[in-house]
mmCIF file of C-alpha atoms and ligand atoms in Angstrom:
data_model
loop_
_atom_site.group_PDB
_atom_site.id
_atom_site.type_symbol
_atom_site.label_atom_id
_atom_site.label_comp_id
_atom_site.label_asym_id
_atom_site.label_seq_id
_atom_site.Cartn_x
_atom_site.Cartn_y
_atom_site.Cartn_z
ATOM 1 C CA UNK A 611 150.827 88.512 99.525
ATOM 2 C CA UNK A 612 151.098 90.737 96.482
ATOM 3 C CA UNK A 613 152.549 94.280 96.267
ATOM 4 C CA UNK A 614 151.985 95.788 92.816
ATOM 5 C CA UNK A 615 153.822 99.401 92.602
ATOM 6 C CA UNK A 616 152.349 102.843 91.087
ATOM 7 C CA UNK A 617 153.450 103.397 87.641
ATOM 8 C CA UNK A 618 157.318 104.436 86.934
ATOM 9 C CA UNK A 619 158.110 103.943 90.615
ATOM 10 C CA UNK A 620 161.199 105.481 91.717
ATOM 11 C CA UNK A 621 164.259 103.797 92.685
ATOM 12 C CA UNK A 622 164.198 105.086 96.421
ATOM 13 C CA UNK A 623 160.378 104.272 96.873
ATOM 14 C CA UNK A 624 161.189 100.805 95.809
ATOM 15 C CA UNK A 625 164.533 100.440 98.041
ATOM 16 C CA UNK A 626 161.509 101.711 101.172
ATOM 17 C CA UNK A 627 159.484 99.059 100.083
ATOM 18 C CA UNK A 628 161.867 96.637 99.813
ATOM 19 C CA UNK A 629 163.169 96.786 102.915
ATOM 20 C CA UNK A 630 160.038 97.136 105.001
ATOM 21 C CA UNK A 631 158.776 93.994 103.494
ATOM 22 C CA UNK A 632 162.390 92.277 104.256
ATOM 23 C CA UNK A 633 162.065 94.265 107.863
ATOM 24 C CA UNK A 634 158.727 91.938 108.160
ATOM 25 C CA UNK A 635 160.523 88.867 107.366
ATOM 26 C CA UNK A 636 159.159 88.490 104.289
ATOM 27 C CA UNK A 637 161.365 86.408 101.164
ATOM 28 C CA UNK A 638 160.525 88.371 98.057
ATOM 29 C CA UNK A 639 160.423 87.857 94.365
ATOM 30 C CA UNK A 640 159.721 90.604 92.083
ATOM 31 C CA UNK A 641 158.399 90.793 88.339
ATOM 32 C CA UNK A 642 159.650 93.654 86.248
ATOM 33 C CA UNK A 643 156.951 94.762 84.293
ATOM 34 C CA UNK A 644 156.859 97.985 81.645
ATOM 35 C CA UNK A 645 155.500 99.852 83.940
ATOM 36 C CA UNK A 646 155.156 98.521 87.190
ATOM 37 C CA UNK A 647 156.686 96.211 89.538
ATOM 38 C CA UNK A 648 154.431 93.417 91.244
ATOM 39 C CA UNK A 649 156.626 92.471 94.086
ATOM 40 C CA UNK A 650 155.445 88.467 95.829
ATOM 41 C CA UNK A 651 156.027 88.770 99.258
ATOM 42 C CA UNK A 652 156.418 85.173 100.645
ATOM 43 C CA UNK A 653 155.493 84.987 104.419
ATOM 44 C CA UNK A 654 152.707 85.417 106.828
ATOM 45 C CA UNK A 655 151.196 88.120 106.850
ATOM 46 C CA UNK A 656 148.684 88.090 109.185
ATOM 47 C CA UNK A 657 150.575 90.113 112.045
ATOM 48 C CA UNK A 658 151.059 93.105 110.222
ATOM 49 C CA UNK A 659 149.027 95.836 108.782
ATOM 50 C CA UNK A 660 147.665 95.864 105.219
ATOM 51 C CA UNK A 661 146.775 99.284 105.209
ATOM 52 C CA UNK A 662 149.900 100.779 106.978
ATOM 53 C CA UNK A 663 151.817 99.020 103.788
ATOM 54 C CA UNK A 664 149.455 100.259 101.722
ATOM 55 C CA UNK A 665 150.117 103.518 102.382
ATOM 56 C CA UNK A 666 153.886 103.436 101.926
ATOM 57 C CA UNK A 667 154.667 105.777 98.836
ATOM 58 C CA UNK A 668 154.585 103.978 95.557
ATOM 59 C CA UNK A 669 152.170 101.035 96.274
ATOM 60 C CA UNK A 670 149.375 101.273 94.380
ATOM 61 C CA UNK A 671 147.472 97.866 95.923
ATOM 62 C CA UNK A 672 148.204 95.251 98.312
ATOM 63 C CA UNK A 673 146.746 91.551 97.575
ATOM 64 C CA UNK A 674 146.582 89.129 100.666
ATOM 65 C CA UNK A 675 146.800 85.497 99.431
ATOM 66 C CA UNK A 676 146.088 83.635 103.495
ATOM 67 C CA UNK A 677 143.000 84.249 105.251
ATOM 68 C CA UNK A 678 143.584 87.120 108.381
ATOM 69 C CA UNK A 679 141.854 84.133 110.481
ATOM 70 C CA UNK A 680 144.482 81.966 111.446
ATOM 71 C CA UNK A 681 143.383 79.623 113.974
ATOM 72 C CA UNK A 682 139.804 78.873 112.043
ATOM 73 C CA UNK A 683 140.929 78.509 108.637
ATOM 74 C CA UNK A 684 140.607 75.352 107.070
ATOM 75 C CA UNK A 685 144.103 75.856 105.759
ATOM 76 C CA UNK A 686 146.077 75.010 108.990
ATOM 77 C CA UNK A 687 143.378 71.976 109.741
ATOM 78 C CA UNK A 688 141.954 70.401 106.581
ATOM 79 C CA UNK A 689 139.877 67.927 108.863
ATOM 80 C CA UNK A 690 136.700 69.385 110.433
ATOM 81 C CA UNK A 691 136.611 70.335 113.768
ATOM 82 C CA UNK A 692 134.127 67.964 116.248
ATOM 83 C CA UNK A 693 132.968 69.355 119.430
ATOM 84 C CA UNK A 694 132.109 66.931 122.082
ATOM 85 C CA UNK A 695 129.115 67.527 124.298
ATOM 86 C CA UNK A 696 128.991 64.675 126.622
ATOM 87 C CA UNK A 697 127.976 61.752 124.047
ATOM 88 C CA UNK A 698 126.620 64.057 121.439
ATOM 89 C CA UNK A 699 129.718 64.780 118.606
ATOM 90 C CA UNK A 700 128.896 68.486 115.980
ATOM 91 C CA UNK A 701 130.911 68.426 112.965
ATOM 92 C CA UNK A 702 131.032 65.097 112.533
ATOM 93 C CA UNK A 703 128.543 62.438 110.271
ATOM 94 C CA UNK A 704 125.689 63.360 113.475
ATOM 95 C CA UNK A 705 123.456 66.017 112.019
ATOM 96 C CA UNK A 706 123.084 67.815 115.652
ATOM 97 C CA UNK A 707 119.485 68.914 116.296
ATOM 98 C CA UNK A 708 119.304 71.650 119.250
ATOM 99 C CA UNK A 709 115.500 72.469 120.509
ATOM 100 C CA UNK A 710 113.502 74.248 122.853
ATOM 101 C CA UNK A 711 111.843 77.542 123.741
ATOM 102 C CA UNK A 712 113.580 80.932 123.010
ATOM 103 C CA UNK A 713 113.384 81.744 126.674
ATOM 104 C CA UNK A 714 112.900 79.631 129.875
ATOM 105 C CA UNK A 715 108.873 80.492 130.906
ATOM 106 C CA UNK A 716 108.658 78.535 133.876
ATOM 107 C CA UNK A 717 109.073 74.828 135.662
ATOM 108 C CA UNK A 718 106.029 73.461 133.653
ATOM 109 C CA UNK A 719 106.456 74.941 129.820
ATOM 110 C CA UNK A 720 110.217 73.769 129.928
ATOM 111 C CA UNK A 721 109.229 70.409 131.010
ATOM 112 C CA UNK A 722 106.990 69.870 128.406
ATOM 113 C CA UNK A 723 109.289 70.937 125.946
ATOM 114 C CA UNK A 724 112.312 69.473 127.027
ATOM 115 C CA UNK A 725 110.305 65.726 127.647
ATOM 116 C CA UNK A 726 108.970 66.641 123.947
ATOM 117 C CA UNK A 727 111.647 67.451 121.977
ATOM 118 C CA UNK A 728 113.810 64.227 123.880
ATOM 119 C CA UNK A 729 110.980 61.811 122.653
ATOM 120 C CA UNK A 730 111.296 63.182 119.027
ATOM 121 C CA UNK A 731 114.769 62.383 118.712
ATOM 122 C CA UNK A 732 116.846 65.956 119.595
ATOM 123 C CA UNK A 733 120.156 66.134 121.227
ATOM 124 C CA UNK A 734 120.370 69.167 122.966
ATOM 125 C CA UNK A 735 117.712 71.206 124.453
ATOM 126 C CA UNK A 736 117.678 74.920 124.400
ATOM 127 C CA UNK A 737 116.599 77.643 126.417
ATOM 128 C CA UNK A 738 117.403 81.397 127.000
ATOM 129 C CA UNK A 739 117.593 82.746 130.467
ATOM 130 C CA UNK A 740 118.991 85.536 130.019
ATOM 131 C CA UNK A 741 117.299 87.307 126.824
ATOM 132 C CA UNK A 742 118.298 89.782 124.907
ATOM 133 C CA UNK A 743 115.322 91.858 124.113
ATOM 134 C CA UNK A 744 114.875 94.773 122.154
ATOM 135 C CA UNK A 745 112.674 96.723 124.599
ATOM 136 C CA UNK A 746 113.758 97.107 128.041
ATOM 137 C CA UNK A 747 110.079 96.757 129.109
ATOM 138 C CA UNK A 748 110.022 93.148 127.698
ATOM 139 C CA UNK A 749 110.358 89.932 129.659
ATOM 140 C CA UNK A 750 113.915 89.882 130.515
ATOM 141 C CA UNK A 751 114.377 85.943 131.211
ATOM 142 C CA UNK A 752 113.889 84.190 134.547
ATOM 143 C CA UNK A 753 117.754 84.467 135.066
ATOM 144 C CA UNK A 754 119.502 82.422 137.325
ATOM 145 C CA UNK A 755 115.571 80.993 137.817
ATOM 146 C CA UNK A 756 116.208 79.754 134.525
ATOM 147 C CA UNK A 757 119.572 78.385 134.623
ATOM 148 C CA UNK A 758 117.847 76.075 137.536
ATOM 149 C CA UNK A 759 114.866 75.033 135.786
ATOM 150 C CA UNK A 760 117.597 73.977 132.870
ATOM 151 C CA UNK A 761 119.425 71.782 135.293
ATOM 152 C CA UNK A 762 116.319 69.714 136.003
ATOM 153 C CA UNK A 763 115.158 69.087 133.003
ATOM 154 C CA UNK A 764 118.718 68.399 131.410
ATOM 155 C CA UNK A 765 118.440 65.617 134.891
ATOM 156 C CA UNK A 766 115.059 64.410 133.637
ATOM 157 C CA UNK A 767 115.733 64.219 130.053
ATOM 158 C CA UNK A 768 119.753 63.450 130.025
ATOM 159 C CA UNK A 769 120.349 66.087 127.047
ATOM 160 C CA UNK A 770 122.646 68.733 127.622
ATOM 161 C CA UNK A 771 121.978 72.355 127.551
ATOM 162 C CA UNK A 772 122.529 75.447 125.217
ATOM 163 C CA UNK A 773 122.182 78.727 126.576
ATOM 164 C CA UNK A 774 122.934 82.318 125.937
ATOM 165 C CA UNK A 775 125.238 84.269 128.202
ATOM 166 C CA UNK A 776 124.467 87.745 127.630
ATOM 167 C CA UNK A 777 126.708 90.285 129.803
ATOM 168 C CA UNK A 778 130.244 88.949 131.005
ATOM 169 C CA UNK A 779 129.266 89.553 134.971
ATOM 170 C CA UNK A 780 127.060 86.572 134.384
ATOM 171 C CA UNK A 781 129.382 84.462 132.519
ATOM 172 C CA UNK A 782 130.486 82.278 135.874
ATOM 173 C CA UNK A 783 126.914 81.858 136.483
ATOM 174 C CA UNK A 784 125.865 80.935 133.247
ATOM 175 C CA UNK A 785 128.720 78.549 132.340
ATOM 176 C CA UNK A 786 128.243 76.416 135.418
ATOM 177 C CA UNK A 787 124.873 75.179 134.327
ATOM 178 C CA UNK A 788 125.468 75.376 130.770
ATOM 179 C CA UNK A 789 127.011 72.347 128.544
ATOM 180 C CA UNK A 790 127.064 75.209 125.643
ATOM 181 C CA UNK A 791 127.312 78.876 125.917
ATOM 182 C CA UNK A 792 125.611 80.473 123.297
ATOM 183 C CA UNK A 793 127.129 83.848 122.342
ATOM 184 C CA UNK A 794 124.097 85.843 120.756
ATOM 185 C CA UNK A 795 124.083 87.199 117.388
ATOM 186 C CA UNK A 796 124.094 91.077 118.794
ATOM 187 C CA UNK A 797 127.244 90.160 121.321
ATOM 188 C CA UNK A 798 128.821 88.644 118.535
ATOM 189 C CA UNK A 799 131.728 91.465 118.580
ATOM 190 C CA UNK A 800 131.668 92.172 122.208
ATOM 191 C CA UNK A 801 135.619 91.289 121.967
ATOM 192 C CA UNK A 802 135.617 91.636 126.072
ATOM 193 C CA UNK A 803 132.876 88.588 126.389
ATOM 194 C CA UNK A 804 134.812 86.733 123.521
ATOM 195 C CA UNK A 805 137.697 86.290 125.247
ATOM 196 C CA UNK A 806 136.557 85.476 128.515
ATOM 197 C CA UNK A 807 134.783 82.237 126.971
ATOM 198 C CA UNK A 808 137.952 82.194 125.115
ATOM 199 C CA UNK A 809 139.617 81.500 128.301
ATOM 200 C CA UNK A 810 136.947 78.756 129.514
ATOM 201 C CA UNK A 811 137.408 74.636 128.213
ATOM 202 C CA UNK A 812 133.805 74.703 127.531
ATOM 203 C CA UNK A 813 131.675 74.716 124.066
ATOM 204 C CA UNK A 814 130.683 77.987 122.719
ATOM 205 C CA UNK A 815 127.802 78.357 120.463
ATOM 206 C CA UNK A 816 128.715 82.126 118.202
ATOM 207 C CA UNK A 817 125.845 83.037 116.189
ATOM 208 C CA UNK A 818 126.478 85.306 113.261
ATOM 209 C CA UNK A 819 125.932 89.101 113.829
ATOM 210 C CA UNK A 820 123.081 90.439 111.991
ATOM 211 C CA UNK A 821 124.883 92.927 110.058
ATOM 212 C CA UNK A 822 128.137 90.896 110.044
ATOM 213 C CA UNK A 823 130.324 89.699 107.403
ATOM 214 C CA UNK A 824 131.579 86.242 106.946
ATOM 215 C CA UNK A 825 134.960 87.152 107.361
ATOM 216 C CA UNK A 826 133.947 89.500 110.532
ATOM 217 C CA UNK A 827 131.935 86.363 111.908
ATOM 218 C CA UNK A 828 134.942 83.842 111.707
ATOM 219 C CA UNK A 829 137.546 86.938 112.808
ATOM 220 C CA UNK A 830 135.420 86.428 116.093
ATOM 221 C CA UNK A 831 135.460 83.126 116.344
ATOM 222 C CA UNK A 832 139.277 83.846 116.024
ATOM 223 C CA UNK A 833 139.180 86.049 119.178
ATOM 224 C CA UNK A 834 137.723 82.984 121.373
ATOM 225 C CA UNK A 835 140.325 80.297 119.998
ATOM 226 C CA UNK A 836 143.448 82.454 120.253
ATOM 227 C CA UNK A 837 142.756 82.228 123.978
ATOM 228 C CA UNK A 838 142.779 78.695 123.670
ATOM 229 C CA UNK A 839 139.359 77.626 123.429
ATOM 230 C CA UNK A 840 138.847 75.357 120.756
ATOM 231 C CA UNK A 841 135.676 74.104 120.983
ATOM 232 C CA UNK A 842 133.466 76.665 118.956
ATOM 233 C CA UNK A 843 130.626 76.274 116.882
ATOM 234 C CA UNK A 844 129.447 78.771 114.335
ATOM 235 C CA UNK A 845 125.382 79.590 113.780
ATOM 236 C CA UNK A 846 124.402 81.197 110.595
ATOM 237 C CA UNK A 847 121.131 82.856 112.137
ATOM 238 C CA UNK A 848 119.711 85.362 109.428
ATOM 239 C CA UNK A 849 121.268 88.537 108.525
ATOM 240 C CA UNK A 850 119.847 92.162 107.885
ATOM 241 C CA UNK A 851 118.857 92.421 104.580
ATOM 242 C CA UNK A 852 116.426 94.951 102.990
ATOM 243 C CA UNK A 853 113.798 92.645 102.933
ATOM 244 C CA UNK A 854 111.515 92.720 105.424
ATOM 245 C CA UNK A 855 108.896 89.720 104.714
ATOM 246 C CA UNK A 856 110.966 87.897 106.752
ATOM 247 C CA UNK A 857 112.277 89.010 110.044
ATOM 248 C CA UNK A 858 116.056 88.172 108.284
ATOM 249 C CA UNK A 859 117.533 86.521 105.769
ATOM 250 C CA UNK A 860 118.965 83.335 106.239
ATOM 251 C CA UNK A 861 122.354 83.383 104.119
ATOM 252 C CA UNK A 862 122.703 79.542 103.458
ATOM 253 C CA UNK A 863 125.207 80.511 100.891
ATOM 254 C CA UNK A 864 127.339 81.806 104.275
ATOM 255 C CA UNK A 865 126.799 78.237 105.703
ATOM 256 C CA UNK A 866 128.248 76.806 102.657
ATOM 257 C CA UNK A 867 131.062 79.134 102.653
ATOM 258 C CA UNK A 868 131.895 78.737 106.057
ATOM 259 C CA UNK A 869 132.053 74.963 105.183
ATOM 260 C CA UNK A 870 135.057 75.584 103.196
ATOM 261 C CA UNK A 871 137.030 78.578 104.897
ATOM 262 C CA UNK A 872 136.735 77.112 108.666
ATOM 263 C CA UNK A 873 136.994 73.722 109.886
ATOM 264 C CA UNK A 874 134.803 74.626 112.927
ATOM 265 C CA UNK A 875 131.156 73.073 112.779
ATOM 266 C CA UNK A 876 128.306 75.237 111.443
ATOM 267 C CA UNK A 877 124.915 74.684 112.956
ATOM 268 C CA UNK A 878 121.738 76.765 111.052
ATOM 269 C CA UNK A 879 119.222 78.600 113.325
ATOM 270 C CA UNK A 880 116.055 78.958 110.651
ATOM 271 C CA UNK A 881 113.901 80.240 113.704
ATOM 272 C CA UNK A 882 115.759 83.775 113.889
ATOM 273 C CA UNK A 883 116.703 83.080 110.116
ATOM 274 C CA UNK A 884 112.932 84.058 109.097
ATOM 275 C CA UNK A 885 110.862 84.584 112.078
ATOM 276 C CA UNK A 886 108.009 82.594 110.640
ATOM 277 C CA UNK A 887 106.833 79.199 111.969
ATOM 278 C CA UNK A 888 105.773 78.286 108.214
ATOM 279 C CA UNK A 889 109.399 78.827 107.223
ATOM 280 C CA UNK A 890 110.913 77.003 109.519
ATOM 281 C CA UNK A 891 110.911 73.384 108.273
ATOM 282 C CA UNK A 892 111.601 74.315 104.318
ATOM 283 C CA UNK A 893 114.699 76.469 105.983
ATOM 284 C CA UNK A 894 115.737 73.432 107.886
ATOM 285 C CA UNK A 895 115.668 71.329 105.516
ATOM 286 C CA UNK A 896 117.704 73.830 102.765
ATOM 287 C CA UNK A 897 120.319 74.085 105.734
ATOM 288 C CA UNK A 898 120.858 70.745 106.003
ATOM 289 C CA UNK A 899 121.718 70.621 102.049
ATOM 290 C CA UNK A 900 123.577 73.519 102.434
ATOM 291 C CA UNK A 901 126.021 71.798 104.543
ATOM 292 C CA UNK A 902 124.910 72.581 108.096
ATOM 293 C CA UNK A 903 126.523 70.152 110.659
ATOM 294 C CA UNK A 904 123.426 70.978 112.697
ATOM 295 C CA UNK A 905 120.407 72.562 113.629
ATOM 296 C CA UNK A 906 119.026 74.998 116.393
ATOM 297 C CA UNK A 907 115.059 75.388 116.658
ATOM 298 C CA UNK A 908 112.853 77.400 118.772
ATOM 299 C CA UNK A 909 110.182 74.738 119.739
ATOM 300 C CA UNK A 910 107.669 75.673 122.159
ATOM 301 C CA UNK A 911 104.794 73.331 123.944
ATOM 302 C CA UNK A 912 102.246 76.380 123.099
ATOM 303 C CA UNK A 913 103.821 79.033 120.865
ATOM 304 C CA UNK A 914 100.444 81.478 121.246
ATOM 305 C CA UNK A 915 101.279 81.782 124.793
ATOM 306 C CA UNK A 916 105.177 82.089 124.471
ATOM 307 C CA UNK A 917 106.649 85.175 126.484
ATOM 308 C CA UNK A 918 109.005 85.879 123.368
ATOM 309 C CA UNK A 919 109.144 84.604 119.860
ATOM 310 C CA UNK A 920 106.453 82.818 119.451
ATOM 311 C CA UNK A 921 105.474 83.547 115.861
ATOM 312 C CA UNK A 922 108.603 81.462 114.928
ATOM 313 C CA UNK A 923 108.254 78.310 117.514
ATOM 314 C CA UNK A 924 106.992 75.141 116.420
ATOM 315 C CA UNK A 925 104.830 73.410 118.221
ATOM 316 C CA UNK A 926 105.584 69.711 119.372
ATOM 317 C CA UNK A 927 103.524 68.114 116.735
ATOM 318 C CA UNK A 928 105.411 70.284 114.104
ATOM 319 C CA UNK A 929 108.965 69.555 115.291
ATOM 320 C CA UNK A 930 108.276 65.607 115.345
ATOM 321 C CA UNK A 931 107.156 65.825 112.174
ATOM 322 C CA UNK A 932 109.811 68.228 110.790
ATOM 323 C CA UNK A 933 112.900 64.913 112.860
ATOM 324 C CA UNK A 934 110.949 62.663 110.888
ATOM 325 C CA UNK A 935 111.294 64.575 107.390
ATOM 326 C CA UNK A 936 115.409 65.210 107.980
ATOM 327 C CA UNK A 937 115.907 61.735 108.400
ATOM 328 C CA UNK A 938 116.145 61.180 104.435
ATOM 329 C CA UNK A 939 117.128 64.573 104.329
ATOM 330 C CA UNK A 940 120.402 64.016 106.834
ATOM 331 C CA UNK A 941 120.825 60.771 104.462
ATOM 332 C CA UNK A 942 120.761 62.850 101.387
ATOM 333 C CA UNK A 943 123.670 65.230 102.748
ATOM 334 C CA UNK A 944 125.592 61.888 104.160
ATOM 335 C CA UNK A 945 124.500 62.498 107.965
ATOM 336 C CA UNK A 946 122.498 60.850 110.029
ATOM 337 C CA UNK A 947 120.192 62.103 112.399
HETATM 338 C C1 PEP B 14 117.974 83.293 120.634
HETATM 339 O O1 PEP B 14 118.587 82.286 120.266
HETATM 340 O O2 PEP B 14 116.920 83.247 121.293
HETATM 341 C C2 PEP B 14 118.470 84.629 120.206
HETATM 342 C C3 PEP B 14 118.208 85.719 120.901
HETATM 343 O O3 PEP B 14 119.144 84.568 119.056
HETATM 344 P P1 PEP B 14 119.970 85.716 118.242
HETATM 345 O O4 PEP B 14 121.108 86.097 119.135
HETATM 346 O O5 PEP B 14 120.389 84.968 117.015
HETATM 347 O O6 PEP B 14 119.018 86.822 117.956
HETATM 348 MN MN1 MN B 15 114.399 83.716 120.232
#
């Protein structure tokens, strides 16, 4: 990092300064300049606090050169991260396409879903169970109901399952039917839940937060890998914006980004990303460009009838055709499908 000093610093506030940073373990090597000293401090700096050495007297800025993310910066592991979900790979030349309904209806609707999506080529099905809703009134998610009717259809089908845990009582639960745990975008810094999945040998799924900063996003990813979980996947899911034409805004530029700060896989969810069926497939499509390693879609066998977000479901018809169209897509961005 990089200390640059006030103007005409004194001797004694630059003997403090010194030392702290030598206190730290950092090597240092300071330029003299007419006015000011900028002091490099050679060392990691990611234990310590910016802002208490910041407000030592006499520096006027601190500049960090590594990334406060440690464990998911690209820097420590140039190659990309591949998480393995029984013979499905994410992050590597597979782009990984995750369907299904936003929430689990009943036997019948996941069925038909699950049986659909499987014929049209994705890899893992989705389904919520436990939802979180904005209104307390609204349907809630079959629960461990759910998790069940998951189970048999990952049987009939053979494709694993993604699905949200929402509170930590329910993690055990959730994580015993679940090949993926998806961490939901408003959980996203519940640091409790984080490192309790952190603790499990089992994929995680962490969507973005909708108000959440890149750097905030992978910081929590950080949180489940420090407790030794490496097998996390980031989704880039729309963020608050103040447009409101579209129930978010998907931030491809993040996914992009993320490609070249993290080595974890980044997976695109264009369903929550606009919140228009319409949208969907262009989204998909610009994801895949974008760099995604993968894709997660709300598909639904009648989206009028859907119990929650059914304005941004495809239809079966709709997601065949959309597999069909990211085939020379996945080609174009050297994947395959
Ligand atoms: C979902 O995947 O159905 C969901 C609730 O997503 P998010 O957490 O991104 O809103
Ligand atoms: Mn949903």
């Amino acid at each position: 990092m990089i200390i640059v000093t006030r103007k005409n610093i004194t001797n004694e506030d630059r003997a403090r300064i010194e030392k702290r940073l030598t206190d730290l373990g950092f090597k240092l090597h300071t330029i003299v300049g007419v006015e000011r000293l900028v002091i490099g401090a050679v060392g990691d700096k990611r234990l310590i606090d910016i802002h208490a050495l910041e407000s030592l007297p006499g520096v006027e800025q601190v500049v960090p050169i590594l990334q406060p993310y440690k464990l998911a910066s690209r820097d420590g592991k140039p190659e990309g991260t591949r998480v393995k979900v029984g013979k499905v790979e994410i992050g590597g030349d597979q782009l990984t396409i995750m369907a299904g309904p936003c929430a689990v209806e009943n036997r019948e609707q996941l069925m038909q879903a699950a049986t659909g999506i499987a014929a049209a080529g994705a890899h893992i099905l989705r389904g919520g169970a436990y939802k979180p809703r904005t209104s307390p009134y609204a349907f809630q998610g079959l629960q461990e109901e759910g998790l069940a009717i998951l189970a048999e259809a990952r049987a009939a089908t053979g494709l694993p399952i993604i699905t949200e845990v929402l509170n930590l009582p329910e993690l055990e639960t959730v994580a015993a039917t679940a090949d993926i745990l998806q961490i939901g975008a408003r959980n996203m810094q519940n640091f409790g839940l984080l490192r309790a999945v952190g603790q499990l040998r089992q994929p995680v799924l962490l969507k973005r937060g909708m108000s959440a900063t890149v750097e905030e996003w992978l910081m929590s990813a950080e949180y489940i890998l420090s407790e030794g979980n490496g097998q996390v996947i980031l989704c880039e899911r729309g963020i608050r914006t103040f447009e409101t034409a579209t129930r978010n805004t998907l931030d491809l530029s993040a996914v992009a980004l993320a490609k070249t700060l993290t080595h974890l896989p980044v997976v695109v969810d264009p369903s929550h990303g606009t919140g228009k069926r319409a949208l969907v497939a262009p989204m998909a499509k610009a994801a895949v460009i974008a760099g995604a390693d993968g894709l997660i879609l709300e598909v639904h066998p009648c989206p009028s009838e859907a119990l929650s977000d059914g304005e941004q479901s495809l239809d079966l018809p709709e997601f065949t055709a959309l597999m069909h169209d990211l085939k020379a897509v996945a080609e174009l961005a050297g994947k395959r499908i």
